[in-house]
PDB file of C-alpha atoms in Angstrom:
ATOM      1  CA  MET A1312     -25.702 -27.658  13.898  1.00  0.00           C
ATOM      2  CA  ASN A1313     -22.508 -25.669  14.094  1.00  0.00           C
ATOM      3  CA  ASN A1314     -22.770 -22.131  15.422  1.00  0.00           C
ATOM      4  CA  ASP A1315     -20.825 -20.950  12.343  1.00  0.00           C
ATOM      5  CA  ASP A1316     -23.651 -22.012  10.071  1.00  0.00           C
ATOM      6  CA  GLN A1317     -26.298 -19.861  11.709  1.00  0.00           C
ATOM      7  CA  ALA A1318     -27.641 -17.069   9.579  1.00  0.00           C
ATOM      8  CA  LEU A1319     -27.852 -13.640  11.156  1.00  0.00           C
ATOM      9  CA  SER A1320     -30.198 -10.773  10.378  1.00  0.00           C
ATOM     10  CA  PRO A1321     -29.344  -8.694   7.283  1.00  0.00           C
ATOM     11  CA  GLU A1322     -27.964  -5.852   9.462  1.00  0.00           C
ATOM     12  CA  GLU A1323     -25.703  -8.240  11.305  1.00  0.00           C
ATOM     13  CA  MET A1324     -24.553  -9.878   8.061  1.00  0.00           C
ATOM     14  CA  LEU A1325     -23.688  -6.500   6.574  1.00  0.00           C
ATOM     15  CA  ARG A1326     -21.808  -5.502   9.735  1.00  0.00           C
ATOM     16  CA  LEU A1327     -19.941  -8.819   9.638  1.00  0.00           C
ATOM     17  CA  ILE A1328     -18.857  -8.164   6.036  1.00  0.00           C
ATOM     18  CA  GLU A1329     -17.617  -4.684   6.896  1.00  0.00           C
ATOM     19  CA  GLN A1330     -15.744  -5.877  10.000  1.00  0.00           C
ATOM     20  CA  GLN A1331     -14.064  -8.670   8.086  1.00  0.00           C
ATOM     21  CA  GLU A1332     -13.040  -6.354   5.259  1.00  0.00           C
ATOM     22  CA  THR A1333     -11.499  -3.754   7.601  1.00  0.00           C
ATOM     23  CA  GLU A1334      -9.713  -6.450   9.580  1.00  0.00           C
ATOM     24  CA  THR A1335      -8.260  -8.106   6.459  1.00  0.00           C
ATOM     25  CA  VAL A1336      -7.114  -4.859   4.879  1.00  0.00           C
ATOM     26  CA  SER A1337      -5.446  -3.652   8.078  1.00  0.00           C
ATOM     27  CA  ARG A1338      -3.632  -6.948   8.570  1.00  0.00           C
ATOM     28  CA  LEU A1339      -2.464  -7.414   4.984  1.00  0.00           C
ATOM     29  CA  THR A1340      -1.464  -3.801   4.266  1.00  0.00           C
ATOM     30  CA  PRO A1341       2.040  -2.871   5.398  1.00  0.00           C
ATOM     31  CA  ASN A1342       2.400   0.024   7.842  1.00  0.00           C
ATOM     32  CA  PRO A1343       3.433   3.024   5.689  1.00  0.00           C
ATOM     33  CA  VAL A1344       4.493   5.241   8.641  1.00  0.00           C
ATOM     34  CA  PRO A1345       8.219   4.212   8.850  1.00  0.00           C
ATOM     35  CA  HIS A1346       8.536   4.808   5.083  1.00  0.00           C
ATOM     36  CA  TYR A1347       7.242   8.399   5.261  1.00  0.00           C
ATOM     37  CA  LEU A1348       9.203   9.285   8.387  1.00  0.00           C
ATOM     38  CA  ALA A1349      12.485   7.837   7.073  1.00  0.00           C
ATOM     39  CA  TRP A1350      12.252   9.662   3.728  1.00  0.00           C
ATOM     40  CA  GLY A1351      11.025  12.831   5.404  1.00  0.00           C
ATOM     41  CA  VAL A1352      13.995  12.928   7.794  1.00  0.00           C
ATOM     42  CA  ALA A1353      16.442  12.060   4.972  1.00  0.00           C
ATOM     43  CA  TRP A1354      15.220  14.954   2.792  1.00  0.00           C
ATOM     44  CA  PHE A1355      14.753  17.433   5.616  1.00  0.00           C
ATOM     45  CA  VAL A1356      18.243  16.880   7.059  1.00  0.00           C
ATOM     46  CA  GLY A1357      20.057  16.148   3.758  1.00  0.00           C
ATOM     47  CA  PHE A1358      18.618  19.060   1.789  1.00  0.00           C
ATOM     48  CA  GLY A1359      18.747  21.204   4.924  1.00  0.00           C
ATOM     49  CA  ALA A1360      22.537  20.699   4.966  1.00  0.00           C
ATOM     50  CA  LEU A1361      22.737  21.548   1.253  1.00  0.00           C
ATOM     51  CA  PHE A1362      20.659  24.679   1.836  1.00  0.00           C
ATOM     52  CA  LEU A1363      22.952  25.866   4.655  1.00  0.00           C
ATOM     53  CA  ARG A1364      25.934  25.139   2.450  1.00  0.00           C
ATOM     54  CA  ASN A1365      24.635  26.845  -0.690  1.00  0.00           C
ATOM     55  CA  GLY A1366      22.697  29.787   0.773  1.00  0.00           C
ATOM     56  CA  LEU A1367      19.940  31.584  -1.117  1.00  0.00           C
ATOM     57  CA  SER A1368      22.204  34.229  -2.606  1.00  0.00           C
ATOM     58  CA  GLY A1369      25.131  31.916  -3.229  1.00  0.00           C
ATOM     59  CA  ARG A1370      26.866  32.812   0.064  1.00  0.00           C
ATOM     60  CA  PRO A1371      27.015  29.829   2.455  1.00  0.00           C
ATOM     61  CA  TYR A1372      25.395  30.170   5.895  1.00  0.00           C
ATOM     62  CA  VAL A1373      27.481  27.328   7.278  1.00  0.00           C
ATOM     63  CA  GLU A1374      30.710  26.014   5.758  1.00  0.00           C
ATOM     64  CA  ILE A1375      29.996  22.350   4.973  1.00  0.00           C
ATOM     65  CA  PRO A1376      32.146  20.608   2.342  1.00  0.00           C
ATOM     66  CA  LEU A1377      30.084  19.487  -0.687  1.00  0.00           C
ATOM     67  CA  GLY A1378      31.235  15.887  -0.278  1.00  0.00           C
ATOM     68  CA  VAL A1379      30.002  15.810   3.326  1.00  0.00           C
ATOM     69  CA  ALA A1380      26.592  17.327   2.493  1.00  0.00           C
ATOM     70  CA  LEU A1381      26.044  14.946  -0.437  1.00  0.00           C
ATOM     71  CA  ALA A1382      27.245  11.940   1.586  1.00  0.00           C
ATOM     72  CA  LEU A1383      24.784  12.900   4.339  1.00  0.00           C
ATOM     73  CA  LEU A1384      21.918  13.235   1.849  1.00  0.00           C
ATOM     74  CA  PHE A1385      22.579  10.014  -0.047  1.00  0.00           C
ATOM     75  CA  GLY A1386      23.522   8.093   3.105  1.00  0.00           C
ATOM     76  CA  LEU A1387      20.195   8.984   4.697  1.00  0.00           C
ATOM     77  CA  MET A1388      18.347   8.242   1.443  1.00  0.00           C
ATOM     78  CA  THR A1389      19.970   4.794   1.234  1.00  0.00           C
ATOM     79  CA  LEU A1390      18.912   4.149   4.833  1.00  0.00           C
ATOM     80  CA  ALA A1391      15.362   5.284   4.005  1.00  0.00           C
ATOM     81  CA  MET A1392      15.327   2.990   0.962  1.00  0.00           C
ATOM     82  CA  LEU A1393      16.310   0.038   3.178  1.00  0.00           C
ATOM     83  CA  ILE A1394      13.572   0.892   5.688  1.00  0.00           C
ATOM     84  CA  SER A1395      11.001   1.149   2.872  1.00  0.00           C
ATOM     85  CA  ALA A1396      12.115  -2.136   1.360  1.00  0.00           C
ATOM     86  CA  MET A1397      11.917  -3.889   4.719  1.00  0.00           C
ATOM     87  CA  THR A1398       8.440  -2.610   5.555  1.00  0.00           C
ATOM     88  CA  MET A1399       6.960  -2.766   2.048  1.00  0.00           C
ATOM     89  CA  TRP A1400       8.500  -5.994   0.796  1.00  0.00           C
ATOM     90  CA  GLN A1401       6.389  -8.062   3.187  1.00  0.00           C
ATOM     91  CA  LEU A1402       8.494 -11.177   3.400  1.00  0.00           C
ATOM     92  CA  GLY A1403       6.300 -13.918   4.725  1.00  0.00           C
ATOM     93  CA  SER A1404       3.113 -12.371   3.393  1.00  0.00           C
ATOM     94  CA  PRO A1405       0.523 -15.114   2.859  1.00  0.00           C
ATOM     95  CA  VAL A1406      -0.603 -13.501  -0.412  1.00  0.00           C
ATOM     96  CA  ARG A1407       0.911 -14.256  -3.816  1.00  0.00           C
ATOM     97  CA  GLY A1408      -0.101 -13.318  -7.329  1.00  0.00           C
ATOM     98  CA  ALA A1409      -0.781 -10.078  -9.170  1.00  0.00           C
ATOM     99  CA  SER A1410      -0.117  -7.689  -6.283  1.00  0.00           C
ATOM    100  CA  GLN A1411       3.175  -9.388  -5.478  1.00  0.00           C
ATOM    101  CA  GLN A1412       4.344  -9.027  -9.090  1.00  0.00           C
ATOM    102  CA  ARG A1413       3.251  -5.403  -9.077  1.00  0.00           C
ATOM    103  CA  GLY A1414       5.316  -4.749  -5.924  1.00  0.00           C
ATOM    104  CA  THR A1415       8.408  -6.506  -7.284  1.00  0.00           C
ATOM    105  CA  MET A1416       8.347  -4.598 -10.575  1.00  0.00           C
ATOM    106  CA  TYR A1417       7.821  -1.348  -8.695  1.00  0.00           C
ATOM    107  CA  GLY A1418      10.752  -2.130  -6.404  1.00  0.00           C
ATOM    108  CA  PHE A1419      12.997  -2.769  -9.397  1.00  0.00           C
ATOM    109  CA  SER A1420      11.904   0.549 -10.933  1.00  0.00           C
ATOM    110  CA  TRP A1421      13.462   2.333  -7.945  1.00  0.00           C
ATOM    111  CA  PHE A1422      16.669   0.391  -8.354  1.00  0.00           C
ATOM    112  CA  PHE A1423      16.981   1.109 -12.091  1.00  0.00           C
ATOM    113  CA  GLY A1424      15.923   4.733 -11.663  1.00  0.00           C
ATOM    114  CA  PHE A1425      18.579   5.419  -9.036  1.00  0.00           C
ATOM    115  CA  SER A1426      21.247   3.490 -10.950  1.00  0.00           C
ATOM    116  CA  ALA A1427      20.650   5.694 -13.985  1.00  0.00           C
ATOM    117  CA  MET A1428      20.771   8.806 -11.782  1.00  0.00           C
ATOM    118  CA  TRP A1429      24.076   7.703 -10.320  1.00  0.00           C
ATOM    119  CA  VAL A1430      25.765   7.250 -13.687  1.00  0.00           C
ATOM    120  CA  ILE A1431      24.421  10.549 -15.074  1.00  0.00           C
ATOM    121  CA  GLY A1432      25.505  12.391 -11.904  1.00  0.00           C
ATOM    122  CA  VAL A1433      29.033  10.989 -11.969  1.00  0.00           C
ATOM    123  CA  ARG A1434      29.436  11.520 -15.727  1.00  0.00           C
ATOM    124  CA  PHE A1435      28.248  15.131 -15.933  1.00  0.00           C
ATOM    125  CA  GLY A1436      28.842  16.302 -12.363  1.00  0.00           C
ATOM    126  CA  GLN A1437      32.614  16.413 -12.780  1.00  0.00           C
ATOM    127  CA  SER A1438      32.490  19.272 -15.259  1.00  0.00           C
ATOM    128  CA  LEU A1439      30.257  21.509 -13.082  1.00  0.00           C
ATOM    129  CA  PRO A1440      31.165  23.980 -10.295  1.00  0.00           C
ATOM    130  CA  GLY A1441      30.310  22.901  -6.696  1.00  0.00           C
ATOM    131  CA  PRO A1442      26.799  24.359  -6.200  1.00  0.00           C
ATOM    132  CA  GLU A1443      25.685  23.337  -9.706  1.00  0.00           C
ATOM    133  CA  GLN A1444      27.033  19.859  -9.088  1.00  0.00           C
ATOM    134  CA  SER A1445      24.933  19.551  -5.921  1.00  0.00           C
ATOM    135  CA  LEU A1446      21.905  20.849  -7.825  1.00  0.00           C
ATOM    136  CA  LEU A1447      22.426  18.229 -10.544  1.00  0.00           C
ATOM    137  CA  TRP A1448      22.452  15.404  -7.986  1.00  0.00           C
ATOM    138  CA  SER A1449      19.526  16.834  -6.039  1.00  0.00           C
ATOM    139  CA  SER A1450      17.277  17.525  -9.000  1.00  0.00           C
ATOM    140  CA  LEU A1451      17.983  14.157 -10.632  1.00  0.00           C
ATOM    141  CA  SER A1452      17.218  12.233  -7.435  1.00  0.00           C
ATOM    142  CA  MET A1453      14.008  14.180  -6.796  1.00  0.00           C
ATOM    143  CA  MET A1454      12.934  13.677 -10.411  1.00  0.00           C
ATOM    144  CA  VAL A1455      13.235   9.905  -9.974  1.00  0.00           C
ATOM    145  CA  VAL A1456      11.348  10.103  -6.658  1.00  0.00           C
ATOM    146  CA  ALA A1457       8.557  12.291  -8.079  1.00  0.00           C
ATOM    147  CA  ILE A1458       8.029  10.070 -11.128  1.00  0.00           C
ATOM    148  CA  LEU A1459       7.976   6.873  -9.064  1.00  0.00           C
ATOM    149  CA  TYR A1460       5.558   8.313  -6.491  1.00  0.00           C
ATOM    150  CA  MET A1461       3.207   9.307  -9.315  1.00  0.00           C
ATOM    151  CA  ALA A1462       3.643   5.873 -10.910  1.00  0.00           C
ATOM    152  CA  GLY A1463       2.900   4.270  -7.512  1.00  0.00           C
ATOM    153  CA  GLY A1464      -0.306   6.283  -7.328  1.00  0.00           C
ATOM    154  CA  ALA A1465      -1.250   5.006 -10.789  1.00  0.00           C
ATOM    155  CA  VAL A1466      -0.380   1.372 -10.005  1.00  0.00           C
ATOM    156  CA  TRP A1467      -2.324   1.192  -6.716  1.00  0.00           C
ATOM    157  CA  LEU A1468      -4.892   3.854  -7.576  1.00  0.00           C
ATOM    158  CA  THR A1469      -3.849   5.896  -4.546  1.00  0.00           C
ATOM    159  CA  ARG A1470      -4.678   9.506  -5.238  1.00  0.00           C
ATOM    160  CA  TRP A1471      -2.684  11.104  -2.417  1.00  0.00           C
ATOM    161  CA  LEU A1472       0.458   9.162  -3.447  1.00  0.00           C
ATOM    162  CA  PHE A1473       0.093  10.597  -6.941  1.00  0.00           C
ATOM    163  CA  VAL A1474      -0.563  14.090  -5.559  1.00  0.00           C
ATOM    164  CA  PHE A1475       2.509  13.912  -3.317  1.00  0.00           C
ATOM    165  CA  GLY A1476       4.637  12.912  -6.337  1.00  0.00           C
ATOM    166  CA  ALA A1477       3.167  15.718  -8.433  1.00  0.00           C
ATOM    167  CA  VAL A1478       3.888  18.290  -5.676  1.00  0.00           C
ATOM    168  CA  VAL A1479       7.491  17.061  -5.446  1.00  0.00           C
ATOM    169  CA  ALA A1480       7.787  17.307  -9.257  1.00  0.00           C
ATOM    170  CA  VAL A1481       6.559  20.924  -9.198  1.00  0.00           C
ATOM    171  CA  LEU A1482       8.860  21.898  -6.294  1.00  0.00           C
ATOM    172  CA  ASN A1483      11.754  20.201  -8.069  1.00  0.00           C
ATOM    173  CA  THR A1484      11.070  22.093 -11.299  1.00  0.00           C
ATOM    174  CA  ILE A1485      10.728  25.486  -9.611  1.00  0.00           C
ATOM    175  CA  GLY A1486      13.739  24.857  -7.383  1.00  0.00           C
ATOM    176  CA  THR A1487      15.970  23.769 -10.251  1.00  0.00           C
ATOM    177  CA  ALA A1488      15.062  26.901 -12.202  1.00  0.00           C
ATOM    178  CA  ALA A1489      15.643  29.133  -9.143  1.00  0.00           C
ATOM    179  CA  GLY A1490      19.076  27.732  -8.217  1.00  0.00           C
ATOM    180  CA  PRO A1491      20.848  25.464  -5.718  1.00  0.00           C
ATOM    181  CA  GLY A1492      19.926  27.323  -2.498  1.00  0.00           C
ATOM    182  CA  TRP A1493      16.231  27.642  -3.350  1.00  0.00           C
ATOM    183  CA  HIS A1494      16.036  24.060  -4.565  1.00  0.00           C
ATOM    184  CA  ALA A1495      17.503  22.730  -1.308  1.00  0.00           C
ATOM    185  CA  LEU A1496      15.163  24.925   0.761  1.00  0.00           C
ATOM    186  CA  LEU A1497      12.016  23.951  -1.198  1.00  0.00           C
ATOM    187  CA  ILE A1498      12.772  20.221  -1.123  1.00  0.00           C
ATOM    188  CA  SER A1499      13.905  20.205   2.514  1.00  0.00           C
ATOM    189  CA  VAL A1500      10.775  21.968   3.764  1.00  0.00           C
ATOM    190  CA  GLY A1501       8.254  20.885   1.088  1.00  0.00           C
ATOM    191  CA  ALA A1502       9.152  17.266   0.382  1.00  0.00           C
ATOM    192  CA  GLY A1503      10.977  16.472   3.649  1.00  0.00           C
ATOM    193  CA  GLY A1504       8.587  18.343   5.935  1.00  0.00           C
ATOM    194  CA  GLY A1505       5.597  17.149   3.880  1.00  0.00           C
ATOM    195  CA  SER A1506       6.671  13.525   4.170  1.00  0.00           C
ATOM    196  CA  ILE A1507       7.184  13.816   7.941  1.00  0.00           C
ATOM    197  CA  VAL A1508       3.756  15.449   8.347  1.00  0.00           C
ATOM    198  CA  THR A1509       2.137  12.747   6.155  1.00  0.00           C
ATOM    199  CA  GLY A1510       3.828  10.045   8.265  1.00  0.00           C
ATOM    200  CA  LEU A1511       2.592  11.574  11.527  1.00  0.00           C
ATOM    201  CA  MET A1512      -0.941  12.031  10.154  1.00  0.00           C
ATOM    202  CA  LEU A1513      -1.068   8.400   8.964  1.00  0.00           C
ATOM    203  CA  HIS A1514       0.263   7.296  12.346  1.00  0.00           C
ATOM    204  CA  ARG A1515      -2.558   9.107  14.151  1.00  0.00           C
ATOM    205  CA  ARG A1516      -5.192   7.788  11.758  1.00  0.00           C
ATOM    206  CA  LEU A1517      -3.957   4.180  11.983  1.00  0.00           C
ATOM    207  CA  ARG A1518      -3.860   4.217  15.792  1.00  0.00           C
ATOM    208  CA  ARG A1519      -7.534   5.092  16.005  1.00  0.00           C
TER     209      ARG A1519
ATOM    210  CA  MET B1045     -40.448  -9.006  -3.371  1.00  0.00           C
ATOM    211  CA  THR B1046     -37.838 -10.473  -1.040  1.00  0.00           C
ATOM    212  CA  PRO B1047     -34.609 -10.980  -2.992  1.00  0.00           C
ATOM    213  CA  GLU B1048     -33.215 -14.508  -2.837  1.00  0.00           C
ATOM    214  CA  LEU B1049     -30.177 -14.825  -0.596  1.00  0.00           C
ATOM    215  CA  ASP B1050     -27.517 -17.194  -1.875  1.00  0.00           C
ATOM    216  CA  PRO B1051     -27.613 -20.102   0.642  1.00  0.00           C
ATOM    217  CA  VAL B1052     -23.947 -20.936   0.036  1.00  0.00           C
ATOM    218  CA  ILE B1053     -22.862 -17.508   1.278  1.00  0.00           C
ATOM    219  CA  HIS B1054     -25.718 -16.903   3.714  1.00  0.00           C
ATOM    220  CA  ALA B1055     -23.980 -18.555   6.674  1.00  0.00           C
ATOM    221  CA  GLN B1056     -21.752 -16.624   9.061  1.00  0.00           C
ATOM    222  CA  ALA B1057     -18.553 -18.592   8.586  1.00  0.00           C
ATOM    223  CA  ARG B1058     -18.709 -18.814   4.795  1.00  0.00           C
ATOM    224  CA  LEU B1059     -19.694 -15.180   4.509  1.00  0.00           C
ATOM    225  CA  ARG B1060     -16.551 -14.252   6.454  1.00  0.00           C
ATOM    226  CA  VAL B1061     -14.414 -16.494   4.212  1.00  0.00           C
ATOM    227  CA  VAL B1062     -15.833 -14.954   1.042  1.00  0.00           C
ATOM    228  CA  ALA B1063     -15.626 -11.366   2.397  1.00  0.00           C
ATOM    229  CA  THR B1064     -11.964 -11.918   3.280  1.00  0.00           C
ATOM    230  CA  LEU B1065     -11.071 -13.394  -0.106  1.00  0.00           C
ATOM    231  CA  ASN B1066     -12.976 -10.598  -1.855  1.00  0.00           C
ATOM    232  CA  THR B1067     -10.638  -7.951  -0.347  1.00  0.00           C
ATOM    233  CA  LEU B1068      -7.670  -9.541  -2.142  1.00  0.00           C
ATOM    234  CA  ALA B1069      -6.819  -8.004  -5.513  1.00  0.00           C
ATOM    235  CA  ASP B1070      -8.090  -9.846  -8.581  1.00  0.00           C
ATOM    236  CA  GLY B1071      -5.437 -12.439  -9.446  1.00  0.00           C
ATOM    237  CA  ASP B1072      -4.141 -12.785  -5.863  1.00  0.00           C
ATOM    238  CA  GLN B1073      -4.145 -15.986  -3.827  1.00  0.00           C
ATOM    239  CA  ILE B1074      -3.687 -16.493  -0.080  1.00  0.00           C
ATOM    240  CA  THR B1075      -2.118 -19.463   1.709  1.00  0.00           C
ATOM    241  CA  PHE B1076      -4.427 -21.707   3.702  1.00  0.00           C
ATOM    242  CA  PRO B1077      -2.676 -20.935   7.050  1.00  0.00           C
ATOM    243  CA  GLY B1078      -2.760 -17.200   6.221  1.00  0.00           C
ATOM    244  CA  LEU B1079      -6.500 -17.338   5.629  1.00  0.00           C
ATOM    245  CA  LYS B1080      -6.998 -19.434   8.757  1.00  0.00           C
ATOM    246  CA  ASP B1081      -5.185 -16.801  10.874  1.00  0.00           C
ATOM    247  CA  LEU B1082      -7.192 -13.938   9.371  1.00  0.00           C
ATOM    248  CA  LEU B1083     -10.443 -15.709  10.196  1.00  0.00           C
ATOM    249  CA  GLY B1084      -9.430 -17.236  13.523  1.00  0.00           C
ATOM    250  CA  MET B1085     -10.968 -20.572  12.494  1.00  0.00           C
ATOM    251  CA  THR B1086      -9.605 -24.044  13.055  1.00  0.00           C
ATOM    252  CA  ALA B1087      -8.049 -25.782  10.053  1.00  0.00           C
ATOM    253  CA  GLY B1088     -10.739 -28.478  10.069  1.00  0.00           C
ATOM    254  CA  ASN B1089     -13.575 -25.983  10.189  1.00  0.00           C
ATOM    255  CA  LEU B1090     -12.096 -23.853   7.407  1.00  0.00           C
ATOM    256  CA  SER B1091     -11.537 -26.943   5.225  1.00  0.00           C
ATOM    257  CA  VAL B1092     -15.193 -27.906   5.505  1.00  0.00           C
ATOM    258  CA  HIS B1093     -16.389 -24.443   4.491  1.00  0.00           C
ATOM    259  CA  LEU B1094     -13.841 -24.167   1.679  1.00  0.00           C
ATOM    260  CA  SER B1095     -14.952 -27.457   0.138  1.00  0.00           C
ATOM    261  CA  LYS B1096     -18.568 -26.263   0.174  1.00  0.00           C
ATOM    262  CA  LEU B1097     -17.498 -23.050  -1.539  1.00  0.00           C
ATOM    263  CA  GLU B1098     -15.382 -25.011  -4.002  1.00  0.00           C
ATOM    264  CA  GLU B1099     -18.334 -27.266  -4.853  1.00  0.00           C
ATOM    265  CA  ALA B1100     -20.350 -24.164  -5.701  1.00  0.00           C
ATOM    266  CA  GLY B1101     -17.499 -22.971  -7.929  1.00  0.00           C
ATOM    267  CA  TYR B1102     -16.937 -19.868  -5.790  1.00  0.00           C
ATOM    268  CA  VAL B1103     -13.456 -20.713  -4.607  1.00  0.00           C
ATOM    269  CA  GLU B1104     -10.382 -22.062  -6.328  1.00  0.00           C
ATOM    270  CA  ILE B1105      -7.962 -24.189  -4.307  1.00  0.00           C
ATOM    271  CA  VAL B1106      -4.448 -24.620  -5.690  1.00  0.00           C
ATOM    272  CA  LYS B1107      -2.123 -27.200  -4.182  1.00  0.00           C
ATOM    273  CA  THR B1108       1.543 -26.639  -4.974  1.00  0.00           C
ATOM    274  CA  HIS B1109       5.029 -26.979  -3.470  1.00  0.00           C
ATOM    275  CA  ARG B1110       7.419 -24.388  -2.108  1.00  0.00           C
ATOM    276  CA  GLY B1111      10.685 -26.313  -2.141  1.00  0.00           C
ATOM    277  CA  ARG B1112       9.627 -29.605  -0.621  1.00  0.00           C
ATOM    278  CA  THR B1113       6.822 -28.327   1.588  1.00  0.00           C
ATOM    279  CA  PRO B1114       3.347 -28.545   0.156  1.00  0.00           C
ATOM    280  CA  VAL B1115       1.464 -25.232   0.125  1.00  0.00           C
ATOM    281  CA  THR B1116      -2.223 -24.674  -0.476  1.00  0.00           C
ATOM    282  CA  TYR B1117      -3.429 -21.398  -1.955  1.00  0.00           C
ATOM    283  CA  VAL B1118      -7.006 -20.177  -1.935  1.00  0.00           C
ATOM    284  CA  ALA B1119      -8.648 -17.558  -4.152  1.00  0.00           C
ATOM    285  CA  LEU B1120     -12.128 -16.401  -5.052  1.00  0.00           C
ATOM    286  CA  THR B1121     -13.197 -17.280  -8.608  1.00  0.00           C
ATOM    287  CA  HIS B1122     -14.917 -14.738 -10.870  1.00  0.00           C
ATOM    288  CA  ARG B1123     -18.124 -16.574 -10.135  1.00  0.00           C
ATOM    289  CA  GLY B1124     -17.457 -16.265  -6.408  1.00  0.00           C
ATOM    290  CA  ARG B1125     -16.795 -12.533  -6.717  1.00  0.00           C
ATOM    291  CA  ALA B1126     -20.019 -12.069  -8.661  1.00  0.00           C
ATOM    292  CA  ALA B1127     -21.953 -14.122  -6.091  1.00  0.00           C
ATOM    293  CA  PHE B1128     -20.580 -12.040  -3.215  1.00  0.00           C
ATOM    294  CA  GLU B1129     -21.471  -8.834  -5.036  1.00  0.00           C
ATOM    295  CA  GLY B1130     -24.974 -10.173  -5.666  1.00  0.00           C
ATOM    296  CA  TYR B1131     -25.294 -11.164  -2.021  1.00  0.00           C
ATOM    297  CA  THR B1132     -24.318  -7.742  -0.647  1.00  0.00           C
ATOM    298  CA  THR B1133     -26.681  -6.053  -3.106  1.00  0.00           C
ATOM    299  CA  ALA B1134     -29.521  -8.361  -1.995  1.00  0.00           C
ATOM    300  CA  ILE B1135     -28.789  -7.668   1.696  1.00  0.00           C
ATOM    301  CA  ARG B1136     -28.843  -3.912   1.081  1.00  0.00           C
ATOM    302  CA  GLU B1137     -32.146  -4.200  -0.811  1.00  0.00           C
ATOM    303  CA  LEU B1138     -33.621  -6.192   2.078  1.00  0.00           C
ATOM    304  CA  LEU B1139     -32.549  -3.519   4.518  1.00  0.00           C
ATOM    305  CA  ASP B1140     -33.976  -0.751   2.327  1.00  0.00           C
ATOM    306  CA  THR B1141     -37.377  -2.456   1.960  1.00  0.00           C
ATOM    307  CA  ALA B1142     -37.439  -3.161   5.697  1.00  0.00           C
ATOM    308  CA  ARG B1143     -36.763   0.490   6.490  1.00  0.00           C
ATOM    309  CA  ALA B1144     -39.039   2.098   3.896  1.00  0.00           C
ATOM    310  CA  PRO B1145     -42.509   1.258   5.431  1.00  0.00           C
ATOM    311  CA  ALA B1146     -41.297   2.154   8.918  1.00  0.00           C
ATOM    312  CA  SER B1147     -40.279   5.622   7.793  1.00  0.00           C
ATOM    313  CA  GLU B1148     -43.678   6.151   6.107  1.00  0.00           C
ATOM    314  CA  GLU B1149     -45.528   5.463   9.353  1.00  0.00           C
ATOM    315  CA  THR B1150     -43.673   8.108  11.338  1.00  0.00           C
TER     316      THR B1150
END
């Protein structure tokens, strides 16, 4: 008789089930660390530049042209989006079906969300003064991010993903009401710093 | 009072197959080579266990094509999911009844 067919004691069977479940989940779940670090750095640096440019009282701390600050922010965000897509898309995953469809639809939601943001920003940004224009772009992009993080939490029933999105939504709301300098500071430290910290915490937990 | 353990699942290799498939989301399927890698079994060995599970109606095997290459997908059926759930419940009950008298003695 094959060794595989032997029955073990109940304890051993239960341990076998648990081992197999942990092993499967860890091998089929993409590593989320690059995603959090990439977005964290993009927001921390991008909104950090906007904060230095806008200043809390409307007087810039460092003279950075608006175009340069926005290009830095959206350049880094595009890079982060590519990193997320590459790690999350899971080309060559052996699994197909419901979860694959869920991931594809979710990926397209980001694309359509940011496309809409782009058109709104270009259309209405032109008529606004510099700092307000940067606030329009910043608040729109963070609104899309917050909504999609919360939606992601709902789709995969991941509570902390939802909570992170909700925190970003609150910071975005308060920041937008308070003005360009405050918004950039809150998002840089709160969302950017928070994402970097989350990435590092997940990295430590996954290495164990 | 001993709960019956499902003989189809109550074998190391098949238990591992079913436990692996059970972690996939409902409605998901995994390729045969993907499952083989996760389990570290040989293709022949896995085939034998899968056909036993298929006979019991616990596993669904879908043969299809990706381009010209044939691909085989494997998934747990609803019946298979229910059987696995029943099995783990039975195992836990066994453990509880085994522990209970021992704790009374001490």
